CSV table of C-alpha atoms in Angstrom, one decimal:
chain,number,residue,atom,x,y,z
A,278,UNK,CA,-40.8,4.0,-216.8
A,279,UNK,CA,-40.8,3.6,-220.8
A,280,UNK,CA,-43.4,1.3,-222.3
A,281,UNK,CA,-40.3,0.5,-224.5
A,282,UNK,CA,-38.0,-0.6,-221.4
A,283,UNK,CA,-36.1,-3.1,-221.7
A,284,UNK,CA,-36.6,-6.6,-220.0
A,285,UNK,CA,-34.4,-9.4,-219.3
A,286,UNK,CA,-33.7,-12.0,-217.1
A,287,UNK,CA,-31.3,-11.3,-214.1
A,288,UNK,CA,-29.4,-13.9,-212.8
A,289,UNK,CA,-27.0,-12.4,-210.9
A,290,UNK,CA,-27.1,-8.6,-208.5
A,291,UNK,CA,-26.0,-5.5,-210.6
A,292,UNK,CA,-22.8,-4.2,-210.0
A,293,UNK,CA,-22.4,-1.5,-207.7
A,294,UNK,CA,-19.5,0.4,-205.8
A,295,UNK,CA,-17.8,-1.2,-203.0
A,296,UNK,CA,-18.9,-5.1,-203.6
A,297,UNK,CA,-15.1,-6.1,-202.7
A,298,UNK,CA,-14.2,-4.0,-200.0
A,299,UNK,CA,-13.2,-6.5,-196.9
A,300,UNK,CA,-13.7,-5.1,-193.3
A,301,UNK,CA,-11.9,-6.6,-190.3
A,302,UNK,CA,-13.9,-9.0,-187.5
A,303,UNK,CA,-12.9,-8.7,-184.0
A,304,UNK,CA,-12.5,-12.0,-184.0
A,305,UNK,CA,-9.4,-12.1,-186.6
A,306,UNK,CA,-9.1,-11.8,-190.1
A,307,UNK,CA,-11.3,-10.1,-192.7
A,308,UNK,CA,-14.3,-10.6,-194.5
A,309,UNK,CA,-16.2,-9.0,-197.7
A,310,UNK,CA,-18.6,-6.4,-196.2
A,311,UNK,CA,-22.0,-6.9,-197.0
A,312,UNK,CA,-24.1,-3.5,-197.1
A,313,UNK,CA,-27.3,-4.5,-195.8
A,314,UNK,CA,-28.5,-0.7,-195.3
A,315,UNK,CA,-30.1,0.0,-198.8
A,316,UNK,CA,-32.9,1.5,-197.2
A,317,UNK,CA,-30.8,4.4,-195.8
A,318,UNK,CA,-28.2,4.7,-198.8
A,319,UNK,CA,-27.8,2.4,-201.6
A,320,UNK,CA,-24.6,1.7,-202.9
A,321,UNK,CA,-23.8,3.3,-206.3
A,322,UNK,CA,-24.4,1.5,-209.5
A,323,UNK,CA,-20.8,0.9,-211.4
A,324,UNK,CA,-22.6,1.9,-214.3
A,325,UNK,CA,-23.6,5.1,-212.6
A,326,UNK,CA,-20.6,5.9,-211.5
A,327,UNK,CA,-19.0,5.0,-214.9
A,328,UNK,CA,-20.8,7.2,-216.6
A,329,UNK,CA,-20.5,9.9,-214.1
A,330,UNK,CA,-16.6,9.8,-214.4
A,331,UNK,CA,-16.9,9.6,-218.5
A,332,UNK,CA,-18.8,13.2,-217.8
A,333,UNK,CA,-16.4,14.7,-215.0
A,334,UNK,CA,-13.2,16.0,-217.6
A,335,UNK,CA,-16.5,17.9,-219.5
A,336,UNK,CA,-18.0,19.6,-216.1
A,337,UNK,CA,-18.9,22.9,-216.5
A,338,UNK,CA,-21.2,26.0,-215.6
A,339,UNK,CA,-25.4,25.2,-216.4
A,340,UNK,CA,-27.4,27.8,-218.4
A,341,UNK,CA,-24.8,30.4,-217.4
A,342,UNK,CA,-22.0,30.1,-219.7
A,343,UNK,CA,-21.1,30.7,-223.7
A,344,UNK,CA,-18.6,27.9,-223.7
A,345,UNK,CA,-18.4,24.9,-225.1
A,346,UNK,CA,-18.3,23.1,-221.6
A,347,UNK,CA,-21.2,25.1,-220.3
A,348,UNK,CA,-23.5,24.3,-223.1
A,349,UNK,CA,-22.3,20.3,-222.9
A,350,UNK,CA,-23.4,21.1,-219.4
A,351,UNK,CA,-26.5,22.8,-219.4
A,352,UNK,CA,-27.6,19.9,-222.2
A,353,UNK,CA,-26.4,17.2,-220.4
A,354,UNK,CA,-28.8,18.8,-217.3
A,355,UNK,CA,-31.6,19.4,-219.1
A,356,UNK,CA,-31.2,16.1,-220.7
A,357,UNK,CA,-30.9,14.3,-217.2
A,358,UNK,CA,-34.6,16.1,-216.7
A,359,UNK,CA,-36.2,14.5,-219.7
A,360,UNK,CA,-34.8,11.1,-218.5
A,361,UNK,CA,-36.2,11.7,-215.0
A,362,UNK,CA,-39.3,12.5,-216.6
A,363,UNK,CA,-39.6,9.3,-218.7
A,364,UNK,CA,-38.4,6.9,-215.7
A,365,UNK,CA,-41.3,8.4,-213.8
A,366,UNK,CA,-43.9,8.1,-216.8
A,367,UNK,CA,-44.8,12.0,-216.1
A,368,UNK,CA,-47.6,13.5,-218.0
A,369,UNK,CA,-47.4,16.2,-220.7
A,370,UNK,CA,-47.6,19.7,-218.2
A,371,UNK,CA,-45.6,17.9,-215.2
A,372,UNK,CA,-42.5,19.6,-214.4
A,373,UNK,CA,-39.2,17.9,-212.9
A,374,UNK,CA,-37.2,20.3,-210.2
A,375,UNK,CA,-34.3,19.0,-209.0
A,376,UNK,CA,-33.6,18.8,-205.1
A,377,UNK,CA,-31.0,17.5,-202.8
A,378,UNK,CA,-33.2,14.7,-201.3
A,379,UNK,CA,-36.8,13.4,-200.9
A,380,UNK,CA,-36.8,15.7,-197.6
A,381,UNK,CA,-35.7,18.7,-199.3
A,382,UNK,CA,-39.1,17.9,-202.2
A,383,UNK,CA,-41.7,17.7,-199.7
A,384,UNK,CA,-40.5,20.6,-198.1
A,385,UNK,CA,-40.4,22.1,-200.9
A,386,UNK,CA,-44.0,21.4,-201.8
A,387,UNK,CA,-45.0,22.4,-198.2
A,388,UNK,CA,-43.3,25.8,-198.9
A,389,UNK,CA,-46.0,26.2,-202.2
A,390,UNK,CA,-48.8,24.8,-200.6
A,391,UNK,CA,-51.9,27.3,-201.4
A,392,UNK,CA,-53.3,29.3,-198.3
A,393,UNK,CA,-56.0,27.2,-195.9
A,394,UNK,CA,-54.3,24.0,-197.6
A,395,UNK,CA,-55.0,21.0,-195.1
A,396,UNK,CA,-53.0,17.9,-195.1
A,397,UNK,CA,-53.5,14.6,-194.1
A,398,UNK,CA,-50.6,12.5,-193.3
A,399,UNK,CA,-50.2,8.7,-191.8
A,400,UNK,CA,-48.1,8.6,-188.3
A,401,UNK,CA,-46.7,5.8,-189.9
A,402,UNK,CA,-44.6,8.2,-192.3
A,403,UNK,CA,-41.2,8.5,-192.4
A,404,UNK,CA,-40.0,11.9,-190.4
A,405,UNK,CA,-39.6,13.5,-194.1
A,406,UNK,CA,-43.2,13.2,-194.9
A,407,UNK,CA,-44.5,13.3,-191.4
A,408,UNK,CA,-42.6,16.8,-190.5
A,409,UNK,CA,-42.6,19.6,-193.3
A,410,UNK,CA,-46.3,20.8,-193.4
A,411,UNK,CA,-45.8,23.1,-190.0
A,412,UNK,CA,-47.4,26.0,-191.8
A,413,UNK,CA,-50.5,23.9,-192.9
A,414,UNK,CA,-53.1,22.5,-190.7
A,415,UNK,CA,-52.5,19.0,-190.8
A,416,UNK,CA,-54.3,15.9,-189.8
A,417,UNK,CA,-52.6,13.1,-188.4
A,418,UNK,CA,-54.2,9.7,-189.4
A,419,UNK,CA,-53.6,6.9,-187.1
A,420,UNK,CA,-51.8,3.8,-188.3
A,421,UNK,CA,-53.8,1.2,-190.6
A,422,UNK,CA,-53.3,-2.7,-189.9
A,423,UNK,CA,-54.6,-3.3,-193.2
A,424,UNK,CA,-54.7,-2.0,-197.0
A,425,UNK,CA,-58.0,-1.4,-196.8
A,426,UNK,CA,-58.3,0.3,-193.1
A,427,UNK,CA,-55.7,2.7,-194.7
A,428,UNK,CA,-58.2,3.1,-197.3
A,429,UNK,CA,-61.1,3.8,-195.4
A,430,UNK,CA,-59.3,5.5,-192.7
A,431,UNK,CA,-58.7,8.5,-195.5
A,432,UNK,CA,-61.9,8.2,-197.0
A,433,UNK,CA,-63.7,8.8,-193.3
A,434,UNK,CA,-61.0,12.0,-192.9
A,435,UNK,CA,-61.3,13.5,-196.1
A,436,UNK,CA,-65.2,13.0,-195.9
A,437,UNK,CA,-65.2,14.8,-192.9
A,438,UNK,CA,-63.0,17.8,-193.7
A,439,UNK,CA,-64.3,21.0,-192.1
A,440,UNK,CA,-63.7,23.2,-195.3
A,441,UNK,CA,-63.5,23.3,-199.1
A,442,UNK,CA,-60.5,24.4,-199.4
A,443,UNK,CA,-57.2,22.9,-200.9
A,444,UNK,CA,-55.7,19.7,-199.4
A,445,UNK,CA,-53.1,17.6,-200.2
A,446,UNK,CA,-52.6,13.7,-198.8
A,447,UNK,CA,-49.0,12.6,-198.3
A,448,UNK,CA,-48.3,9.0,-198.6
A,449,UNK,CA,-45.4,6.2,-198.6
A,450,UNK,CA,-45.3,4.1,-201.5
A,451,UNK,CA,-42.9,1.1,-199.3
A,452,UNK,CA,-42.5,1.7,-195.7
A,453,UNK,CA,-38.9,2.5,-194.5
A,454,UNK,CA,-39.3,0.3,-191.4
A,455,UNK,CA,-41.3,-2.6,-192.7
A,456,UNK,CA,-40.9,-2.7,-196.3
A,457,UNK,CA,-44.3,-3.3,-196.8
A,458,UNK,CA,-46.2,-1.9,-200.6
A,459,UNK,CA,-48.9,0.9,-199.4
A,460,UNK,CA,-52.2,0.7,-201.7
A,461,UNK,CA,-51.2,4.2,-203.8
A,462,UNK,CA,-53.6,4.4,-206.6
A,463,UNK,CA,-56.8,3.5,-204.4
A,464,UNK,CA,-55.6,6.2,-201.6
A,465,UNK,CA,-55.1,8.2,-204.8
A,466,UNK,CA,-58.7,7.8,-206.0
A,467,UNK,CA,-60.2,8.6,-202.9
A,468,UNK,CA,-58.1,11.7,-202.9
A,469,UNK,CA,-59.4,13.1,-205.9
A,470,UNK,CA,-62.6,12.0,-205.3
A,471,UNK,CA,-62.6,14.3,-202.4
A,472,UNK,CA,-60.9,17.1,-204.2
A,473,UNK,CA,-57.5,16.8,-202.8
A,474,UNK,CA,-54.3,16.1,-204.3
A,475,UNK,CA,-51.9,13.4,-203.4
A,476,UNK,CA,-48.0,13.3,-203.0
A,477,UNK,CA,-46.1,9.9,-203.6
A,478,UNK,CA,-42.8,9.7,-200.9
A,479,UNK,CA,-41.5,6.9,-203.4
A,480,UNK,CA,-38.0,7.6,-201.8
A,481,UNK,CA,-38.5,3.2,-200.6
A,482,UNK,CA,-40.3,2.4,-203.7
A,483,UNK,CA,-38.3,3.8,-206.5
A,484,UNK,CA,-35.6,1.9,-206.5
A,485,UNK,CA,-37.4,-1.3,-206.1
A,486,UNK,CA,-40.7,-1.1,-208.0
A,487,UNK,CA,-41.7,0.9,-210.9
A,488,UNK,CA,-43.1,3.9,-210.2
A,489,UNK,CA,-45.5,5.6,-213.1
A,490,UNK,CA,-46.8,9.1,-212.1
A,491,UNK,CA,-49.8,8.7,-214.9
A,492,UNK,CA,-50.7,4.8,-213.8
A,493,UNK,CA,-50.5,5.8,-210.1
A,494,UNK,CA,-52.9,8.8,-210.6
A,495,UNK,CA,-50.7,10.9,-208.0
A,496,UNK,CA,-50.3,14.4,-208.6
A,497,UNK,CA,-46.4,14.2,-207.1
A,498,UNK,CA,-43.8,12.1,-206.5
A,499,UNK,CA,-40.7,12.6,-204.0
A,500,UNK,CA,-37.7,10.5,-204.4
A,501,UNK,CA,-34.0,10.6,-203.4
A,502,UNK,CA,-30.7,9.6,-205.5
A,503,UNK,CA,-29.0,8.0,-202.9
A,504,UNK,CA,-32.0,5.7,-202.1
A,505,UNK,CA,-31.7,4.9,-206.1
A,506,UNK,CA,-28.1,3.8,-206.3
A,507,UNK,CA,-26.5,7.2,-207.5
A,508,UNK,CA,-23.8,8.5,-205.0
A,509,UNK,CA,-24.5,11.9,-204.9
A,510,UNK,CA,-26.7,14.2,-203.2
A,511,UNK,CA,-29.6,14.7,-205.4
A,512,UNK,CA,-33.5,14.2,-205.2
A,513,UNK,CA,-36.3,14.9,-207.6
A,514,UNK,CA,-40.2,16.3,-207.0
A,515,UNK,CA,-42.1,15.7,-210.0
A,516,UNK,CA,-45.9,16.5,-210.8
A,517,UNK,CA,-48.1,19.1,-211.6
A,518,UNK,CA,-46.8,22.4,-212.4
A,519,UNK,CA,-49.6,25.3,-211.1
A,520,UNK,CA,-49.0,25.1,-207.5
A,521,UNK,CA,-45.2,25.9,-208.3
A,522,UNK,CA,-46.0,27.9,-210.6
A,523,UNK,CA,-48.2,30.0,-208.4
A,524,UNK,CA,-45.7,30.4,-205.2
A,525,UNK,CA,-43.2,32.2,-204.4
A,526,UNK,CA,-39.5,30.6,-205.5
A,527,UNK,CA,-38.4,28.0,-202.9
A,528,UNK,CA,-35.4,29.6,-202.6
A,529,UNK,CA,-34.4,33.2,-204.0
A,530,UNK,CA,-31.4,34.0,-206.1
A,531,UNK,CA,-30.0,33.8,-209.5
A,532,UNK,CA,-31.7,31.1,-212.3
A,533,UNK,CA,-34.6,31.8,-210.5
A,534,UNK,CA,-35.1,35.1,-211.7
A,535,UNK,CA,-35.9,35.8,-214.9
A,536,UNK,CA,-35.5,39.5,-215.0
A,537,UNK,CA,-34.5,41.9,-211.6
A,538,UNK,CA,-34.9,45.7,-212.0
A,539,UNK,CA,-34.1,49.0,-209.9
A,540,UNK,CA,-37.8,50.5,-209.0
A,541,UNK,CA,-37.4,54.4,-208.8
A,542,UNK,CA,-38.4,54.0,-204.9
A,543,UNK,CA,-35.1,51.9,-204.7
A,544,UNK,CA,-36.9,48.5,-204.4
A,545,UNK,CA,-36.3,45.7,-206.9
A,546,UNK,CA,-39.0,44.2,-209.2
A,547,UNK,CA,-38.4,40.8,-210.2
A,548,UNK,CA,-39.7,38.6,-212.9
A,549,UNK,CA,-39.5,34.6,-211.4
A,550,UNK,CA,-39.3,31.8,-214.1
A,551,UNK,CA,-42.1,29.8,-214.7
A,552,UNK,CA,-40.6,26.6,-215.2
A,553,UNK,CA,-38.5,24.5,-213.3
A,554,UNK,CA,-36.4,26.9,-213.0
A,555,UNK,CA,-38.6,28.8,-210.4
A,556,UNK,CA,-37.4,26.7,-207.4
A,557,UNK,CA,-33.8,25.9,-208.7
A,558,UNK,CA,-32.2,28.7,-207.6
A,559,UNK,CA,-28.3,28.8,-207.4
A,560,UNK,CA,-26.1,27.0,-209.2
A,561,UNK,CA,-27.6,23.4,-209.6
A,562,UNK,CA,-25.3,20.1,-208.6
A,563,UNK,CA,-25.2,19.0,-212.4
A,564,UNK,CA,-23.3,15.9,-211.3
A,565,UNK,CA,-25.7,14.8,-208.6
A,566,UNK,CA,-28.4,15.5,-211.2
A,567,UNK,CA,-26.7,13.6,-214.1
A,568,UNK,CA,-26.2,10.6,-211.6
A,569,UNK,CA,-29.7,10.4,-210.8
A,570,UNK,CA,-30.4,9.9,-215.0
A,571,UNK,CA,-27.5,7.5,-215.1
A,572,UNK,CA,-29.6,5.5,-212.3
A,573,UNK,CA,-32.7,5.8,-214.2
A,574,UNK,CA,-31.3,4.7,-217.4
A,575,UNK,CA,-29.5,1.6,-215.7
A,576,UNK,CA,-32.5,0.2,-214.0
A,577,UNK,CA,-34.6,0.4,-217.1
A,578,UNK,CA,-32.1,-1.1,-219.2
A,579,UNK,CA,-31.7,-3.9,-216.9
A,580,UNK,CA,-35.3,-4.5,-216.7
A,581,UNK,CA,-37.5,-3.6,-213.4
A,582,UNK,CA,-39.2,-7.0,-213.8
A,583,UNK,CA,-36.3,-9.2,-213.7
A,584,UNK,CA,-35.3,-7.0,-210.8
A,585,UNK,CA,-38.1,-7.4,-209.0
A,586,UNK,CA,-38.4,-11.2,-209.0
A,587,UNK,CA,-34.6,-11.4,-207.8
A,588,UNK,CA,-35.5,-8.9,-205.3
A,589,UNK,CA,-38.6,-11.1,-203.9
A,590,UNK,CA,-36.2,-14.2,-204.1
A,591,UNK,CA,-34.4,-12.6,-201.8
A,592,UNK,CA,-37.1,-11.1,-199.4
A,593,UNK,CA,-38.5,-15.0,-199.3
A,594,UNK,CA,-34.8,-16.3,-198.1
A,595,UNK,CA,-34.6,-13.9,-195.6
A,596,UNK,CA,-38.3,-14.2,-194.0
A,597,UNK,CA,-38.0,-17.7,-194.2
A,598,UNK,CA,-34.7,-17.7,-192.3
A,599,UNK,CA,-35.8,-15.7,-189.9
A,600,UNK,CA,-39.0,-17.7,-189.3
A,601,UNK,CA,-36.9,-20.7,-188.1
A,602,UNK,CA,-35.9,-18.6,-185.0
A,603,UNK,CA,-38.4,-18.2,-182.3
A,604,UNK,CA,-36.8,-15.6,-180.6
A,605,UNK,CA,-36.9,-13.0,-183.8
A,606,UNK,CA,-40.0,-10.6,-184.5
A,607,UNK,CA,-40.6,-9.6,-187.8
A,608,UNK,CA,-42.7,-6.0,-187.8
A,609,UNK,CA,-45.7,-5.4,-190.0
A,610,UNK,CA,-48.4,-3.4,-189.8
A,611,UNK,CA,-50.4,-5.3,-192.7
A,612,UNK,CA,-49.5,-9.0,-191.6
A,613,UNK,CA,-47.1,-11.8,-192.5
A,614,UNK,CA,-48.5,-12.1,-196.2
A,615,UNK,CA,-48.2,-8.4,-197.3
A,616,UNK,CA,-46.1,-7.5,-200.3
A,617,UNK,CA,-42.9,-6.0,-199.6
A,618,UNK,CA,-39.7,-4.6,-201.0
A,619,UNK,CA,-36.4,-5.6,-199.7
A,620,UNK,CA,-36.8,-4.3,-196.4
A,621,UNK,CA,-37.6,-5.7,-193.5
A,622,UNK,CA,-37.2,-5.0,-189.4
A,623,UNK,CA,-37.1,-7.4,-186.6
A,624,UNK,CA,-36.6,-7.6,-182.5
A,625,UNK,CA,-35.2,-10.1,-181.0
A,626,UNK,CA,-36.1,-11.9,-177.6
A,627,UNK,CA,-33.2,-10.8,-174.9
A,628,UNK,CA,-31.4,-8.4,-176.9
A,629,UNK,CA,-31.3,-4.9,-177.0
A,630,UNK,CA,-31.2,-4.1,-180.9
A,631,UNK,CA,-28.2,-1.8,-181.0
A,632,UNK,CA,-26.0,-4.6,-179.1
A,633,UNK,CA,-27.8,-7.3,-181.9
A,634,UNK,CA,-26.6,-4.7,-184.9
A,635,UNK,CA,-23.1,-4.2,-183.5
A,636,UNK,CA,-22.5,-7.9,-183.2
A,637,UNK,CA,-23.5,-8.2,-186.6
A,638,UNK,CA,-21.0,-5.7,-187.5
A,639,UNK,CA,-17.7,-6.4,-185.7
A,640,UNK,CA,-18.6,-10.3,-185.6
A,641,UNK,CA,-19.6,-11.1,-189.5
A,642,UNK,CA,-18.7,-7.9,-191.1
A,643,UNK,CA,-22.7,-7.2,-192.0
A,644,UNK,CA,-23.9,-3.6,-191.8
A,645,UNK,CA,-27.4,-3.2,-190.7
A,646,UNK,CA,-29.6,-0.4,-189.1
A,647,UNK,CA,-30.8,-0.2,-185.4
A,648,UNK,CA,-33.2,2.6,-184.1
A,649,UNK,CA,-35.8,4.0,-185.0
A,650,UNK,CA,-35.3,4.7,-188.7
A,651,UNK,CA,-36.9,8.7,-188.7
A,652,UNK,CA,-40.4,6.9,-188.3
A,653,UNK,CA,-40.4,7.0,-184.5
A,654,UNK,CA,-44.4,6.9,-184.1
A,655,UNK,CA,-44.5,4.0,-186.4
A,656,UNK,CA,-41.9,1.7,-184.5
A,657,UNK,CA,-43.1,2.6,-181.4
A,658,UNK,CA,-46.8,1.4,-182.9
A,659,UNK,CA,-45.0,-1.7,-183.8
A,660,UNK,CA,-43.5,-2.3,-180.7
A,661,UNK,CA,-45.6,-1.7,-178.3
A,662,UNK,CA,-45.3,0.2,-175.0
A,663,UNK,CA,-43.7,-2.7,-172.9
A,664,UNK,CA,-40.2,-2.1,-173.0
A,665,UNK,CA,-37.7,-5.2,-173.0
A,666,UNK,CA,-34.7,-6.2,-171.2
A,667,UNK,CA,-32.1,-3.2,-172.5
A,668,UNK,CA,-29.3,-5.7,-172.1
A,669,UNK,CA,-25.4,-4.0,-171.4
A,670,UNK,CA,-25.7,-1.5,-174.5
A,671,UNK,CA,-27.9,1.3,-175.2
A,672,UNK,CA,-28.3,4.9,-175.9
A,673,UNK,CA,-28.1,6.8,-172.1
A,674,UNK,CA,-29.4,9.6,-173.3
A,675,UNK,CA,-32.8,8.4,-173.9
A,676,UNK,CA,-36.0,8.7,-171.9
A,677,UNK,CA,-36.4,6.3,-169.1
A,678,UNK,CA,-37.4,2.7,-170.3
A,679,UNK,CA,-37.2,3.6,-174.1
A,680,UNK,CA,-34.0,2.2,-174.5
A,681,UNK,CA,-35.4,-0.9,-175.4
A,682,UNK,CA,-38.0,0.9,-178.3
A,683,UNK,CA,-35.6,0.7,-181.3
A,684,UNK,CA,-35.4,-2.5,-183.5
A,685,UNK,CA,-32.7,-4.3,-186.4
A,686,UNK,CA,-33.7,-3.4,-190.1
A,687,UNK,CA,-32.1,-5.5,-192.8
A,688,UNK,CA,-32.8,-3.8,-196.6
A,689,UNK,CA,-31.1,-4.9,-199.7
A,690,UNK,CA,-32.0,-4.4,-203.1
A,691,UNK,CA,-30.0,-4.7,-206.5
A,692,UNK,CA,-26.5,-5.2,-206.2
A,693,UNK,CA,-27.0,-7.4,-203.2
A,694,UNK,CA,-25.5,-11.1,-203.9
A,695,UNK,CA,-27.2,-14.1,-202.2
A,696,UNK,CA,-24.0,-14.6,-200.3
A,697,UNK,CA,-24.9,-11.4,-198.1
A,698,UNK,CA,-28.3,-12.6,-197.4
A,699,UNK,CA,-27.4,-16.2,-196.2
A,700,UNK,CA,-24.4,-14.8,-194.3
A,701,UNK,CA,-27.3,-12.7,-192.5
A,702,UNK,CA,-29.5,-15.3,-191.9
A,703,UNK,CA,-26.9,-17.5,-190.7
A,704,UNK,CA,-25.2,-15.0,-188.5
A,705,UNK,CA,-28.8,-14.3,-186.9
A,706,UNK,CA,-29.5,-17.9,-185.9
A,707,UNK,CA,-25.7,-17.9,-184.6
A,708,UNK,CA,-26.2,-14.9,-182.3
A,709,UNK,CA,-29.3,-16.1,-181.1
A,710,UNK,CA,-28.3,-19.4,-180.2
A,711,UNK,CA,-24.9,-18.9,-179.0
A,712,UNK,CA,-24.5,-15.3,-178.1
A,713,UNK,CA,-21.9,-12.4,-178.8
A,714,UNK,CA,-18.3,-14.0,-178.9
A,715,UNK,CA,-17.0,-10.5,-177.7
A,716,UNK,CA,-18.0,-8.0,-174.9
A,717,UNK,CA,-19.5,-4.8,-176.1
A,718,UNK,CA,-20.3,-1.6,-174.5
A,719,UNK,CA,-22.0,2.0,-175.1
A,720,UNK,CA,-20.0,4.5,-176.4
A,721,UNK,CA,-21.3,8.2,-177.1
A,722,UNK,CA,-24.7,6.3,-177.2
A,723,UNK,CA,-23.7,3.6,-179.6
A,724,UNK,CA,-22.8,0.3,-178.9
A,725,UNK,CA,-19.3,-1.1,-179.9
A,726,UNK,CA,-16.4,-3.6,-179.0
A,727,UNK,CA,-15.0,-3.4,-176.0
A,728,UNK,CA,-11.6,-3.3,-175.5
A,729,UNK,CA,-11.5,-6.0,-173.1
A,730,UNK,CA,-11.9,-8.6,-175.8
A,731,UNK,CA,-14.0,-12.0,-176.0
A,732,UNK,CA,-16.4,-13.1,-174.2
A,733,UNK,CA,-15.3,-15.7,-171.3
């Protein structure tokens, strides 16, 4: 984030799309929808939507046209790259490559790893960080139970690695399951002390907390626009240029190539770009890129200090409310006092998590997430191996005894009104004490309200 970022006191949530949408309740009537699934996709900021709408009439091809709209769009596209670089505190020489998502960014990085690279990744990662390294030698590290243990585990693994070749550490900034902050700066120091590089999965960190590549001393940062209050399918991989420049393009095609010529033997010679364009083949998603840049500007101008303060007040309210319900167990790796962003997962004694989430939606108009959150090893570690009663709802295609191995996740951020958090806490308390007011059934693997209606 720019050192000149404006910081102001934010007493109200930032305006987002959908803030006035009403949804029907199975018990009758309608209620304003409480979107508490920010960790999956945050609602777009109204400011971002307005910026994109203002540009839309001027949409044109990027890097390809001589016309005014094409030139304007090209300038907007490259200015967006500079905006993102400033938002992330990029160093001189760093590149900002636009992708489709965090998953796409990390797969891009996996594709440019030098030969013989060894990758170290904790089992606690989201699948986007856990799975892309299929062509590399991967060491999966056990789930740590404290930040200090995370640092010690990585230290030991790097010290014991079996070669002096290239190595990469991949780590999250904030867990998509527990919301807990990871010791990124300390892990980066350990990685560099052992000659390894480190990539930060900032998908859950960037929307909630400043991310500064230089201050954290990480080599790359990856994040998604749809987590950062931008509505379109774009992502970012930002950081060191050398591995990106030395590798074959992630996609081969127009835009990545600087010159193409036929050879006398009938083949083709290609000179690839050495800039970020090397890995941005094809017509780019200029609208999505501009949306990310607009979100970066909006968050910077709002002031991250104030946004963090307000979100932490919401976190405290949710945690205090859930603590008053003995049947609720909040999941945590690092303990109750660990700092976290606005993401919490929990289970409720006597309830299948899918059933509970369905009741929150159908009876209270509250949208949360249930399941394993694309972090299956982590959730299984947090839940243990003793299955609870799956209740009347659950995914029938799951392995025997595994239907209860899911949890409920509530997540929120800069656009969340206080009322949504208060309604959620109240709904949890009422469901636990009084039970659901409606019957539910399993349909296509999901728990949904039953056509038979209310409970007796």
